[in-house]
PDB file of C-alpha atoms in Angstrom:
ATOM      1  CA  UNK A   1      18.100  -0.584   8.991  1.00  0.00           C
ATOM      2  CA  UNK A   2      17.070  -3.793  10.761  1.00  0.00           C
ATOM      3  CA  UNK A   3      19.258  -6.820   9.914  1.00  0.00           C
ATOM      4  CA  UNK A   4      16.263  -9.151  10.199  1.00  0.00           C
ATOM      5  CA  UNK A   5      13.691  -9.400   7.421  1.00  0.00           C
ATOM      6  CA  UNK A   6      10.283  -9.041   9.033  1.00  0.00           C
ATOM      7  CA  UNK A   7       7.225  -7.946   7.054  1.00  0.00           C
ATOM      8  CA  UNK A   8       3.489  -7.554   7.547  1.00  0.00           C
ATOM      9  CA  UNK A   9       1.469  -7.843   4.321  1.00  0.00           C
ATOM     10  CA  UNK A  10      -1.839  -5.964   4.180  1.00  0.00           C
ATOM     11  CA  UNK A  11      -4.388  -7.291   1.668  1.00  0.00           C
ATOM     12  CA  UNK A  12      -7.631  -5.303   1.265  1.00  0.00           C
ATOM     13  CA  UNK A  13     -10.208  -7.602  -0.330  1.00  0.00           C
ATOM     14  CA  UNK A  14     -13.671  -6.878  -1.693  1.00  0.00           C
ATOM     15  CA  UNK A  15     -15.395  -9.720  -3.574  1.00  0.00           C
ATOM     16  CA  UNK A  16     -12.068 -11.428  -4.296  1.00  0.00           C
ATOM     17  CA  UNK A  17     -13.205 -15.011  -3.684  1.00  0.00           C
ATOM     18  CA  UNK A  18     -11.688 -16.286  -6.972  1.00  0.00           C
ATOM     19  CA  UNK A  19      -8.274 -14.738  -6.190  1.00  0.00           C
ATOM     20  CA  UNK A  20      -7.793 -14.546  -2.429  1.00  0.00           C
ATOM     21  CA  UNK A  21      -6.606 -18.073  -1.628  1.00  0.00           C
ATOM     22  CA  UNK A  22      -4.049 -18.041  -4.445  1.00  0.00           C
ATOM     23  CA  UNK A  23      -2.725 -14.645  -3.404  1.00  0.00           C
ATOM     24  CA  UNK A  24      -2.416 -15.571   0.274  1.00  0.00           C
ATOM     25  CA  UNK A  25      -0.825 -18.984  -0.314  1.00  0.00           C
ATOM     26  CA  UNK A  26       1.655 -17.466  -2.750  1.00  0.00           C
ATOM     27  CA  UNK A  27       2.600 -14.893  -0.138  1.00  0.00           C
ATOM     28  CA  UNK A  28       2.875 -17.560   2.569  1.00  0.00           C
ATOM     29  CA  UNK A  29       5.187 -19.731   0.505  1.00  0.00           C
ATOM     30  CA  UNK A  30       7.522 -16.870  -0.359  1.00  0.00           C
ATOM     31  CA  UNK A  31       7.563 -15.183   3.053  1.00  0.00           C
ATOM     32  CA  UNK A  32       8.081 -18.445   4.955  1.00  0.00           C
ATOM     33  CA  UNK A  33      11.111 -19.154   2.777  1.00  0.00           C
ATOM     34  CA  UNK A  34      12.708 -15.717   2.859  1.00  0.00           C
ATOM     35  CA  UNK A  35      11.662 -13.822   5.999  1.00  0.00           C
ATOM     36  CA  UNK A  36      12.547 -14.247   9.653  1.00  0.00           C
ATOM     37  CA  UNK A  37       8.980 -13.369  10.610  1.00  0.00           C
ATOM     38  CA  UNK A  38       5.841 -12.291   8.804  1.00  0.00           C
ATOM     39  CA  UNK A  39       2.113 -11.647   9.093  1.00  0.00           C
ATOM     40  CA  UNK A  40      -0.574 -11.500   6.433  1.00  0.00           C
ATOM     41  CA  UNK A  41      -3.579  -9.323   7.245  1.00  0.00           C
ATOM     42  CA  UNK A  42      -6.642  -9.845   5.060  1.00  0.00           C
ATOM     43  CA  UNK A  43      -9.213  -7.053   5.307  1.00  0.00           C
ATOM     44  CA  UNK A  44     -12.578  -8.370   4.160  1.00  0.00           C
ATOM     45  CA  UNK A  45     -14.353  -5.148   3.237  1.00  0.00           C
ATOM     46  CA  UNK A  46     -17.975  -6.291   3.483  1.00  0.00           C
ATOM     47  CA  UNK A  47     -17.704  -8.715   0.565  1.00  0.00           C
ATOM     48  CA  UNK A  48     -20.920 -10.202  -0.806  1.00  0.00           C
ATOM     49  CA  UNK A  49     -19.242 -13.398  -2.050  1.00  0.00           C
ATOM     50  CA  UNK A  50     -17.186 -16.048  -0.199  1.00  0.00           C
ATOM     51  CA  UNK A  51     -14.201 -13.770   0.416  1.00  0.00           C
ATOM     52  CA  UNK A  52     -14.892 -13.675   4.162  1.00  0.00           C
ATOM     53  CA  UNK A  53     -15.312 -17.431   4.470  1.00  0.00           C
ATOM     54  CA  UNK A  54     -12.127 -18.091   2.483  1.00  0.00           C
ATOM     55  CA  UNK A  55     -10.188 -15.590   4.579  1.00  0.00           C
ATOM     56  CA  UNK A  56     -11.388 -17.263   7.780  1.00  0.00           C
ATOM     57  CA  UNK A  57     -10.355 -20.678   6.455  1.00  0.00           C
ATOM     58  CA  UNK A  58      -6.879 -19.403   5.591  1.00  0.00           C
ATOM     59  CA  UNK A  59      -6.490 -17.880   9.059  1.00  0.00           C
ATOM     60  CA  UNK A  60      -7.689 -21.052  10.763  1.00  0.00           C
ATOM     61  CA  UNK A  61      -5.118 -23.074   8.817  1.00  0.00           C
ATOM     62  CA  UNK A  62      -2.239 -20.748   9.792  1.00  0.00           C
ATOM     63  CA  UNK A  63      -3.246 -18.677  12.828  1.00  0.00           C
ATOM     64  CA  UNK A  64       0.349 -17.719  13.602  1.00  0.00           C
ATOM     65  CA  UNK A  65       0.698 -15.804  10.343  1.00  0.00           C
ATOM     66  CA  UNK A  66      -2.737 -14.999   8.870  1.00  0.00           C
ATOM     67  CA  UNK A  67      -5.123 -12.510  10.498  1.00  0.00           C
ATOM     68  CA  UNK A  68      -8.551 -11.443   9.246  1.00  0.00           C
ATOM     69  CA  UNK A  69     -10.088  -8.018   9.806  1.00  0.00           C
ATOM     70  CA  UNK A  70     -13.768  -7.864   8.848  1.00  0.00           C
ATOM     71  CA  UNK A  71     -15.914  -4.891   7.894  1.00  0.00           C
ATOM     72  CA  UNK A  72     -19.579  -5.957   8.291  1.00  0.00           C
ATOM     73  CA  UNK A  73     -20.479  -3.646   5.392  1.00  0.00           C
ATOM     74  CA  UNK A  74     -18.464  -2.358   2.457  1.00  0.00           C
ATOM     75  CA  UNK A  75     -16.638   0.800   3.541  1.00  0.00           C
ATOM     76  CA  UNK A  76     -14.428   1.314   0.503  1.00  0.00           C
ATOM     77  CA  UNK A  77     -10.772   0.887  -0.390  1.00  0.00           C
ATOM     78  CA  UNK A  78      -9.438   3.702   1.758  1.00  0.00           C
ATOM     79  CA  UNK A  79     -11.134   2.384   4.891  1.00  0.00           C
ATOM     80  CA  UNK A  80      -9.903  -1.143   4.163  1.00  0.00           C
ATOM     81  CA  UNK A  81      -6.303   0.053   3.845  1.00  0.00           C
ATOM     82  CA  UNK A  82      -6.571   2.057   7.063  1.00  0.00           C
ATOM     83  CA  UNK A  83      -7.981  -0.931   8.967  1.00  0.00           C
ATOM     84  CA  UNK A  84      -5.169  -3.122   7.667  1.00  0.00           C
ATOM     85  CA  UNK A  85      -2.532  -0.591   8.660  1.00  0.00           C
ATOM     86  CA  UNK A  86      -4.004  -0.249  12.162  1.00  0.00           C
ATOM     87  CA  UNK A  87      -3.802  -4.013  12.610  1.00  0.00           C
ATOM     88  CA  UNK A  88      -0.291  -4.151  11.128  1.00  0.00           C
ATOM     89  CA  UNK A  89       0.963  -1.584  13.632  1.00  0.00           C
ATOM     90  CA  UNK A  90      -0.014  -4.014  16.398  1.00  0.00           C
ATOM     91  CA  UNK A  91       2.619  -6.477  15.164  1.00  0.00           C
ATOM     92  CA  UNK A  92       6.359  -6.284  15.769  1.00  0.00           C
ATOM     93  CA  UNK A  93       7.285  -6.316  12.070  1.00  0.00           C
ATOM     94  CA  UNK A  94       9.210  -3.148  11.121  1.00  0.00           C
ATOM     95  CA  UNK A  95       8.079  -3.197   7.487  1.00  0.00           C
ATOM     96  CA  UNK A  96       4.486  -3.056   6.256  1.00  0.00           C
ATOM     97  CA  UNK A  97       3.739  -4.074   2.689  1.00  0.00           C
ATOM     98  CA  UNK A  98       0.543  -2.782   1.048  1.00  0.00           C
ATOM     99  CA  UNK A  99      -0.873  -4.617  -1.961  1.00  0.00           C
ATOM    100  CA  UNK A 100      -4.176  -5.956  -3.303  1.00  0.00           C
ATOM    101  CA  UNK A 101      -5.728  -9.404  -3.174  1.00  0.00           C
ATOM    102  CA  UNK A 102      -6.381  -9.644  -6.923  1.00  0.00           C
ATOM    103  CA  UNK A 103      -3.133 -11.441  -7.783  1.00  0.00           C
ATOM    104  CA  UNK A 104      -1.909  -8.908 -10.350  1.00  0.00           C
ATOM    105  CA  UNK A 105       1.529  -8.494  -8.763  1.00  0.00           C
ATOM    106  CA  UNK A 106       4.544 -10.747  -8.276  1.00  0.00           C
ATOM    107  CA  UNK A 107       4.754 -11.029  -4.499  1.00  0.00           C
ATOM    108  CA  UNK A 108       8.286 -12.405  -4.702  1.00  0.00           C
ATOM    109  CA  UNK A 109       9.336  -8.845  -5.568  1.00  0.00           C
ATOM    110  CA  UNK A 110       8.766  -7.875  -1.922  1.00  0.00           C
ATOM    111  CA  UNK A 111      12.367  -8.936  -1.364  1.00  0.00           C
ATOM    112  CA  UNK A 112      13.530  -6.606  -4.121  1.00  0.00           C
ATOM    113  CA  UNK A 113      11.747  -3.674  -2.484  1.00  0.00           C
ATOM    114  CA  UNK A 114      13.245  -4.550   0.887  1.00  0.00           C
ATOM    115  CA  UNK A 115      16.711  -4.653  -0.686  1.00  0.00           C
ATOM    116  CA  UNK A 116      16.179  -1.230  -2.264  1.00  0.00           C
ATOM    117  CA  UNK A 117      14.976   0.203   1.057  1.00  0.00           C
ATOM    118  CA  UNK A 118      18.092  -1.013   2.826  1.00  0.00           C
ATOM    119  CA  UNK A 119      20.568  -0.145   0.087  1.00  0.00           C
ATOM    120  CA  UNK A 120      19.236   3.381  -0.448  1.00  0.00           C
ATOM    121  CA  UNK A 121      18.250   3.862   3.199  1.00  0.00           C
ATOM    122  CA  UNK A 122      14.736   5.055   2.445  1.00  0.00           C
ATOM    123  CA  UNK A 123      11.515   4.799   4.422  1.00  0.00           C
ATOM    124  CA  UNK A 124       9.035   4.024   1.632  1.00  0.00           C
ATOM    125  CA  UNK A 125       9.459   2.122  -1.638  1.00  0.00           C
ATOM    126  CA  UNK A 126       6.576   2.391  -4.100  1.00  0.00           C
ATOM    127  CA  UNK A 127       6.077   0.358  -7.256  1.00  0.00           C
ATOM    128  CA  UNK A 128       5.832   1.649 -10.802  1.00  0.00           C
ATOM    129  CA  UNK A 129       3.952  -0.476 -13.335  1.00  0.00           C
ATOM    130  CA  UNK A 130       5.958   0.394 -16.422  1.00  0.00           C
ATOM    131  CA  UNK A 131       3.916  -2.185 -18.382  1.00  0.00           C
ATOM    132  CA  UNK A 132       0.481  -2.040 -16.802  1.00  0.00           C
ATOM    133  CA  UNK A 133      -1.580  -5.131 -17.735  1.00  0.00           C
ATOM    134  CA  UNK A 134      -5.004  -3.506 -17.551  1.00  0.00           C
ATOM    135  CA  UNK A 135      -7.683  -2.538 -20.098  1.00  0.00           C
ATOM    136  CA  UNK A 136      -7.141   0.717 -21.991  1.00  0.00           C
ATOM    137  CA  UNK A 137      -9.747   2.653 -20.021  1.00  0.00           C
ATOM    138  CA  UNK A 138      -8.081   1.790 -16.714  1.00  0.00           C
ATOM    139  CA  UNK A 139      -4.676   2.777 -18.070  1.00  0.00           C
ATOM    140  CA  UNK A 140      -6.119   6.103 -19.229  1.00  0.00           C
ATOM    141  CA  UNK A 141      -7.795   6.712 -15.877  1.00  0.00           C
ATOM    142  CA  UNK A 142      -4.533   5.880 -14.084  1.00  0.00           C
ATOM    143  CA  UNK A 143      -2.564   8.254 -16.301  1.00  0.00           C
ATOM    144  CA  UNK A 144      -4.975  11.107 -15.616  1.00  0.00           C
ATOM    145  CA  UNK A 145      -5.148  10.302 -11.888  1.00  0.00           C
ATOM    146  CA  UNK A 146      -1.376  10.229 -11.485  1.00  0.00           C
ATOM    147  CA  UNK A 147      -1.130  13.479 -13.462  1.00  0.00           C
ATOM    148  CA  UNK A 148      -3.703  15.173 -11.244  1.00  0.00           C
ATOM    149  CA  UNK A 149      -1.924  13.916  -8.119  1.00  0.00           C
ATOM    150  CA  UNK A 150       1.425  15.208  -9.335  1.00  0.00           C
ATOM    151  CA  UNK A 151      -0.085  18.568 -10.251  1.00  0.00           C
ATOM    152  CA  UNK A 152      -2.071  19.134  -7.049  1.00  0.00           C
ATOM    153  CA  UNK A 153       0.264  17.521  -4.530  1.00  0.00           C
ATOM    154  CA  UNK A 154       3.676  17.941  -6.147  1.00  0.00           C
ATOM    155  CA  UNK A 155       4.353  14.195  -6.109  1.00  0.00           C
ATOM    156  CA  UNK A 156       7.353  13.235  -8.304  1.00  0.00           C
ATOM    157  CA  UNK A 157       5.952   9.718  -8.810  1.00  0.00           C
ATOM    158  CA  UNK A 158       4.913   8.130 -12.101  1.00  0.00           C
ATOM    159  CA  UNK A 159       2.431   5.576 -10.751  1.00  0.00           C
ATOM    160  CA  UNK A 160       0.683   7.139  -7.763  1.00  0.00           C
ATOM    161  CA  UNK A 161      -1.926   4.433  -7.179  1.00  0.00           C
ATOM    162  CA  UNK A 162       0.303   1.379  -7.620  1.00  0.00           C
ATOM    163  CA  UNK A 163      -0.807  -1.136  -4.970  1.00  0.00           C
ATOM    164  CA  UNK A 164       2.733  -2.356  -4.312  1.00  0.00           C
ATOM    165  CA  UNK A 165       4.242  -0.292  -1.512  1.00  0.00           C
ATOM    166  CA  UNK A 166       6.745  -1.170   1.222  1.00  0.00           C
ATOM    167  CA  UNK A 167       6.514   1.260   4.135  1.00  0.00           C
ATOM    168  CA  UNK A 168       8.455   1.368   7.380  1.00  0.00           C
ATOM    169  CA  UNK A 169       6.158   1.306  10.404  1.00  0.00           C
ATOM    170  CA  UNK A 170       7.631   4.602  11.677  1.00  0.00           C
ATOM    171  CA  UNK A 171       6.089   6.348   8.646  1.00  0.00           C
ATOM    172  CA  UNK A 172       2.612   5.007   9.309  1.00  0.00           C
ATOM    173  CA  UNK A 173       2.921   5.697  13.025  1.00  0.00           C
ATOM    174  CA  UNK A 174       3.838   9.333  12.330  1.00  0.00           C
ATOM    175  CA  UNK A 175       1.067  10.308   9.892  1.00  0.00           C
ATOM    176  CA  UNK A 176      -2.721  10.129   9.943  1.00  0.00           C
ATOM    177  CA  UNK A 177      -4.486   8.758   6.873  1.00  0.00           C
ATOM    178  CA  UNK A 178      -8.066   9.856   6.237  1.00  0.00           C
ATOM    179  CA  UNK A 179      -8.586   9.449   2.499  1.00  0.00           C
ATOM    180  CA  UNK A 180     -11.397   7.433   0.965  1.00  0.00           C
ATOM    181  CA  UNK A 181     -11.314   5.359  -2.223  1.00  0.00           C
ATOM    182  CA  UNK A 182      -8.194   5.921  -4.352  1.00  0.00           C
ATOM    183  CA  UNK A 183      -7.163   9.047  -2.422  1.00  0.00           C
ATOM    184  CA  UNK A 184      -5.455   6.857   0.173  1.00  0.00           C
ATOM    185  CA  UNK A 185      -2.451   6.243  -2.114  1.00  0.00           C
ATOM    186  CA  UNK A 186      -1.503   9.851  -2.992  1.00  0.00           C
ATOM    187  CA  UNK A 187      -2.334  10.835   0.604  1.00  0.00           C
ATOM    188  CA  UNK A 188       0.176   8.308   1.938  1.00  0.00           C
ATOM    189  CA  UNK A 189       2.912   9.510  -0.409  1.00  0.00           C
ATOM    190  CA  UNK A 190       2.199  13.225   0.106  1.00  0.00           C
ATOM    191  CA  UNK A 191       2.028  13.063   3.899  1.00  0.00           C
ATOM    192  CA  UNK A 192       5.125  10.872   4.128  1.00  0.00           C
ATOM    193  CA  UNK A 193       7.072  13.314   1.956  1.00  0.00           C
ATOM    194  CA  UNK A 194       5.700  16.300   3.896  1.00  0.00           C
ATOM    195  CA  UNK A 195       6.874  14.711   7.157  1.00  0.00           C
ATOM    196  CA  UNK A 196      10.430  14.375   5.825  1.00  0.00           C
ATOM    197  CA  UNK A 197      10.496  10.638   5.083  1.00  0.00           C
ATOM    198  CA  UNK A 198      12.452   9.420   2.091  1.00  0.00           C
ATOM    199  CA  UNK A 199      10.674   7.774  -0.850  1.00  0.00           C
ATOM    200  CA  UNK A 200      11.907   5.922  -3.918  1.00  0.00           C
ATOM    201  CA  UNK A 201       9.951   4.496  -6.876  1.00  0.00           C
ATOM    202  CA  UNK A 202      11.003   1.251  -8.586  1.00  0.00           C
ATOM    203  CA  UNK A 203       9.620  -0.710 -11.572  1.00  0.00           C
ATOM    204  CA  UNK A 204       7.567  -3.790 -10.663  1.00  0.00           C
ATOM    205  CA  UNK A 205       5.856  -6.553 -12.617  1.00  0.00           C
ATOM    206  CA  UNK A 206       2.132  -6.429 -13.344  1.00  0.00           C
ATOM    207  CA  UNK A 207      -0.175  -9.116 -14.711  1.00  0.00           C
ATOM    208  CA  UNK A 208      -3.729  -9.246 -16.098  1.00  0.00           C
ATOM    209  CA  UNK A 209      -6.513  -9.909 -13.623  1.00  0.00           C
ATOM    210  CA  UNK A 210      -7.479 -13.580 -13.969  1.00  0.00           C
ATOM    211  CA  UNK A 211     -10.872 -13.453 -12.211  1.00  0.00           C
ATOM    212  CA  UNK A 212     -13.276 -11.084 -10.509  1.00  0.00           C
ATOM    213  CA  UNK A 213     -14.208  -7.506 -11.379  1.00  0.00           C
ATOM    214  CA  UNK A 214     -12.407  -4.224 -10.898  1.00  0.00           C
ATOM    215  CA  UNK A 215     -14.262  -1.269  -9.397  1.00  0.00           C
ATOM    216  CA  UNK A 216     -11.787   1.551  -9.944  1.00  0.00           C
ATOM    217  CA  UNK A 217     -13.368   2.689 -13.233  1.00  0.00           C
ATOM    218  CA  UNK A 218     -16.784   3.184 -11.613  1.00  0.00           C
ATOM    219  CA  UNK A 219     -17.924   6.781 -12.245  1.00  0.00           C
ATOM    220  CA  UNK A 220     -19.061   7.269  -8.661  1.00  0.00           C
ATOM    221  CA  UNK A 221     -15.679   6.093  -7.359  1.00  0.00           C
ATOM    222  CA  UNK A 222     -13.843   8.397  -9.786  1.00  0.00           C
ATOM    223  CA  UNK A 223     -15.857  11.468  -8.761  1.00  0.00           C
ATOM    224  CA  UNK A 224     -15.458  10.701  -5.054  1.00  0.00           C
ATOM    225  CA  UNK A 225     -11.723  10.242  -5.532  1.00  0.00           C
ATOM    226  CA  UNK A 226     -11.302  13.538  -7.400  1.00  0.00           C
ATOM    227  CA  UNK A 227     -13.227  15.429  -4.725  1.00  0.00           C
ATOM    228  CA  UNK A 228     -11.106  13.757  -2.050  1.00  0.00           C
ATOM    229  CA  UNK A 229      -7.905  14.677  -3.889  1.00  0.00           C
ATOM    230  CA  UNK A 230      -8.941  18.335  -4.042  1.00  0.00           C
ATOM    231  CA  UNK A 231      -9.745  18.325  -0.326  1.00  0.00           C
ATOM    232  CA  UNK A 232      -6.391  16.738   0.437  1.00  0.00           C
ATOM    233  CA  UNK A 233      -4.676  19.514  -1.533  1.00  0.00           C
ATOM    234  CA  UNK A 234      -6.456  22.137   0.557  1.00  0.00           C
ATOM    235  CA  UNK A 235      -5.593  20.414   3.855  1.00  0.00           C
ATOM    236  CA  UNK A 236      -1.922  20.093   2.959  1.00  0.00           C
ATOM    237  CA  UNK A 237      -1.771  23.698   1.756  1.00  0.00           C
ATOM    238  CA  UNK A 238      -3.111  24.875   5.116  1.00  0.00           C
ATOM    239  CA  UNK A 239      -0.471  23.035   7.076  1.00  0.00           C
ATOM    240  CA  UNK A 240       2.562  24.995   8.285  1.00  0.00           C
ATOM    241  CA  UNK A 241       5.753  23.089   7.359  1.00  0.00           C
ATOM    242  CA  UNK A 242       7.682  22.195  10.496  1.00  0.00           C
ATOM    243  CA  UNK A 243      10.867  20.283  11.133  1.00  0.00           C
ATOM    244  CA  UNK A 244       9.781  16.751  11.943  1.00  0.00           C
ATOM    245  CA  UNK A 245      11.470  14.531  14.562  1.00  0.00           C
ATOM    246  CA  UNK A 246      12.661  12.420  11.645  1.00  0.00           C
ATOM    247  CA  UNK A 247      14.396  15.384  10.017  1.00  0.00           C
ATOM    248  CA  UNK A 248      15.993  16.440  13.310  1.00  0.00           C
ATOM    249  CA  UNK A 249      17.492  12.963  13.792  1.00  0.00           C
ATOM    250  CA  UNK A 250      19.031  13.001  10.309  1.00  0.00           C
ATOM    251  CA  UNK A 251      20.428  16.491  10.798  1.00  0.00           C
ATOM    252  CA  UNK A 252      21.912  15.656  14.189  1.00  0.00           C
ATOM    253  CA  UNK A 253      23.357  12.211  13.569  1.00  0.00           C
ATOM    254  CA  UNK A 254      24.020  12.348   9.842  1.00  0.00           C
ATOM    255  CA  UNK A 255      22.544   8.867   9.382  1.00  0.00           C
ATOM    256  CA  UNK A 256      19.513   6.829  10.231  1.00  0.00           C
ATOM    257  CA  UNK A 257      19.677   3.687  12.378  1.00  0.00           C
TER     258      UNK A 257
END
């Protein structure tokens, strides 16, 4: 793995005006202290509040490290993640960290994920909220969603939709993400595993949302996500497993550089 610590943080944000500045400044303080280089990409997904204006102010104050991607209209979580990843792949940082702008995670645990990735020589480290600080209905929805993802996609992961993932850029350059809404998370894990990349799940901290509203429990979002998950299952089932370039390198050299 790379000796230098270099990370791009992707923050999808929809109506996160009360949380965005705190999340970004917390990330800046930690990354500036611990990383050799970093970028923070805020994706303003057509927010109706001051999220866009706050993001622009943060970027203007630190143009070397903060970038804003703007969707003129709300396109949904999946589209926001994809836009952030596309921008992140334009940077030189080898690691891309996917999280949310709501401030429910401890961003100082990025270093822990990076350490796990290097120690275990894996390509993707995903978080597991063992003590999820959300209302009961969201915890129930998450339990059912993760169960459905494991059943349909064969994912051996407890917390499929945890928005705390460290991914090497080679993974995201090798797969194509198409999923909308919450489908983007199981799609990332399933396609990475299908392509032969190595994944590990680790416990991470989780805190109650201090401000703003969550949209994941919206019935329309849930139905769209379930339909998308079923379609993803069909697409993956139709694919013919092949030996990926990644797998060939491991088989030939016995290790990964």
